[in-house]
Short mmCIF file of C-alpha atoms in Angstrom, two decimals:
data_model
loop_
_atom_site.label_atom_id
_atom_site.label_comp_id
_atom_site.label_asym_id
_atom_site.label_seq_id
_atom_site.Cartn_x
_atom_site.Cartn_y
_atom_site.Cartn_z
CA MET A 1 -6.95 -38.02 33.54
CA ASN A 2 -9.41 -35.28 34.41
CA ARG A 3 -12.80 -35.74 32.75
CA GLU A 4 -13.86 -32.20 33.64
CA SER A 5 -10.82 -30.39 32.23
CA SER A 6 -11.01 -28.17 29.20
CA ARG A 7 -9.45 -29.84 26.19
CA SER A 8 -7.09 -27.10 25.10
CA HIS A 9 -3.73 -25.52 25.66
CA ALA A 10 -3.57 -22.04 27.19
CA VAL A 11 -0.78 -19.54 26.50
CA PHE A 12 -0.68 -16.26 28.43
CA THR A 13 2.06 -13.86 27.30
CA ILE A 14 3.21 -10.80 29.21
CA THR A 15 5.45 -8.32 27.40
CA ILE A 16 7.67 -6.10 29.54
CA GLU A 17 9.55 -3.16 28.06
CA SER A 18 12.07 -0.89 29.73
CA MET A 19 13.54 2.25 28.23
CA GLU A 20 16.88 3.78 29.11
CA LYS A 21 17.54 7.28 27.81
CA SER A 22 20.97 8.78 27.59
CA SER A 23 21.96 12.07 26.05
CA GLU A 24 22.44 10.55 22.60
CA THR A 25 20.57 7.24 22.50
CA VAL A 26 17.49 5.45 23.68
CA ASN A 27 17.86 1.77 24.56
CA ILE A 28 14.71 -0.31 24.72
CA ARG A 29 14.83 -3.74 26.29
CA THR A 30 11.92 -6.12 25.76
CA SER A 31 11.21 -9.30 27.69
CA LEU A 32 8.48 -11.88 27.33
CA LEU A 33 6.98 -14.07 29.99
CA ASN A 34 4.98 -17.01 28.65
CA LEU A 35 2.79 -18.91 31.07
CA VAL A 36 1.65 -22.10 29.37
CA ASP A 37 -0.83 -24.74 30.47
CA LEU A 38 -0.64 -27.75 28.18
CA ALA A 39 -3.55 -30.13 27.83
CA GLY A 40 -2.62 -33.66 28.75
CA SER A 41 -2.06 -36.31 26.14
CA GLU A 42 -4.80 -38.90 26.29
CA ARG A 43 -5.31 -42.20 24.55
CA GLN A 44 -8.66 -42.72 22.83
CA LYS A 45 -8.96 -46.25 24.14
CA ASP A 46 -8.71 -44.92 27.71
CA THR A 47 -11.06 -41.94 27.33
CA HIS A 48 -13.60 -43.50 24.92
CA ALA A 49 -13.86 -40.06 23.30
CA GLU A 50 -16.18 -39.66 20.34
CA GLY A 51 -17.12 -36.95 17.88
CA MET A 52 -15.86 -33.47 18.67
CA ARG A 53 -14.02 -34.63 21.80
CA LEU A 54 -12.10 -37.20 19.70
CA LYS A 55 -11.18 -34.53 17.14
CA GLU A 56 -9.97 -32.22 19.93
CA ALA A 57 -7.89 -35.04 21.41
CA GLY A 58 -6.30 -35.68 18.01
CA ASN A 59 -5.38 -32.01 17.60
CA ILE A 60 -3.98 -31.83 21.12
CA ASN A 61 -1.92 -34.99 20.64
CA ARG A 62 -0.60 -33.68 17.30
CA SER A 63 0.54 -30.39 18.84
CA LEU A 64 2.14 -32.20 21.79
CA SER A 65 3.92 -34.51 19.35
CA CYS A 66 5.25 -31.48 17.43
CA LEU A 67 6.41 -29.96 20.71
CA GLY A 68 8.21 -33.20 21.55
CA GLN A 69 9.90 -33.19 18.13
CA VAL A 70 11.03 -29.58 18.60
CA ILE A 71 12.43 -30.39 22.04
CA THR A 72 14.29 -33.43 20.67
CA ALA A 73 15.73 -31.32 17.83
CA LEU A 74 16.83 -28.59 20.26
CA VAL A 75 18.57 -31.15 22.46
CA ASP A 76 20.34 -32.55 19.38
CA VAL A 77 21.43 -29.06 18.27
CA GLY A 78 22.72 -28.40 21.80
CA ASN A 79 24.81 -31.56 21.45
CA GLY A 80 26.36 -30.33 18.19
CA LYS A 81 24.15 -32.09 15.64
CA GLN A 82 22.79 -30.35 12.57
CA ARG A 83 18.99 -30.41 12.79
CA HIS A 84 16.13 -28.40 11.37
CA ILE A 85 13.82 -27.22 14.13
CA CYS A 86 10.25 -27.36 12.87
CA TYR A 87 8.63 -24.56 14.90
CA ARG A 88 6.06 -23.97 12.15
CA ASP A 89 4.56 -27.45 12.31
CA SER A 90 2.07 -26.38 14.97
CA LYS A 91 0.66 -23.16 16.38
CA LEU A 92 1.86 -24.19 19.83
CA THR A 93 5.52 -24.59 18.84
CA PHE A 94 5.37 -21.40 16.77
CA LEU A 95 4.11 -19.46 19.80
CA LEU A 96 6.75 -20.99 22.09
CA ARG A 97 9.74 -20.76 19.73
CA ASP A 98 11.39 -17.89 21.66
CA SER A 99 10.86 -19.65 24.99
CA LEU A 100 12.36 -22.93 23.84
CA GLY A 101 15.42 -21.88 21.90
CA GLY A 102 17.76 -18.94 21.94
CA ASN A 103 18.18 -16.41 24.72
CA ALA A 104 15.58 -17.75 27.14
CA LYS A 105 15.17 -19.21 30.58
CA THR A 106 12.52 -21.91 30.69
CA ALA A 107 11.01 -23.68 33.67
CA ILE A 108 8.66 -26.64 33.36
CA ILE A 109 6.32 -27.98 36.00
CA ALA A 110 5.16 -31.47 35.06
CA ASN A 111 1.99 -32.59 36.82
CA VAL A 112 1.41 -36.31 37.20
CA HIS A 113 -1.23 -38.52 38.79
CA PRO A 114 -0.05 -40.59 41.77
CA GLY A 115 -2.31 -43.55 40.97
CA SER A 116 -1.03 -46.71 39.32
CA ARG A 117 -3.87 -46.64 36.79
CA CYS A 118 -2.23 -43.57 35.19
CA PHE A 119 1.25 -45.10 35.04
CA GLY A 120 1.54 -44.76 31.25
CA GLU A 121 0.59 -41.08 31.19
CA THR A 122 2.82 -40.37 34.20
CA LEU A 123 5.83 -42.02 32.58
CA SER A 124 5.20 -40.16 29.32
CA THR A 125 4.99 -36.83 31.17
CA LEU A 126 8.19 -37.49 33.12
CA ASN A 127 10.06 -38.52 29.95
CA PHE A 128 8.85 -35.33 28.24
CA ALA A 129 10.07 -33.19 31.16
CA GLN A 130 13.41 -35.04 31.21
CA ARG A 131 13.97 -34.33 27.51
CA ALA A 132 13.02 -30.66 27.93
CA LYS A 133 15.49 -30.37 30.80
CA LEU A 134 18.31 -31.27 28.39
CA ILE A 135 17.80 -28.19 26.17
CA LYS A 136 20.89 -25.98 26.21
CA ASN A 137 20.35 -22.32 25.36
#
C-alpha cells in the first residue's frame, strides 16, 4: 500500500495507422496500444480512509470489481460458455474492451509488495493476474 500514490487509474492510448495504396484500392490498418496503470484495491479498514479519499477508494474498488467480472466472463466464453460480457458497467472496462476481448494481444504486469503485512493484497493481485492469463482471444 502506497500512501503517497494517486488514487486513480491511468489509461494512455496510442493509435497507429498505416496506409497501403495500390492502383485500385487504399487499405488502412489501425492498431491501438493501451498502456494502463490500475490503482490498487485497498480495504477501508487497512487505510482508515475518510471523506473524499473513502469515496475515491469505493469508485476504484467498483471499477476493479467490474474488470474482474469482465475477465471472468471472457474466460468462461473462451471455455465455451454463453455469457454476457458487461463492458458498459464501468468506464474502465468500456475503455479496455478492445484490449481484453477480440483480436488483441494483452500483457499484464502485476506489482506486489514483498512484505507479509500485504499478504492479502498480494494474493488478490496474483489471483487477478492468473484469471486474466486464462483469457483466450
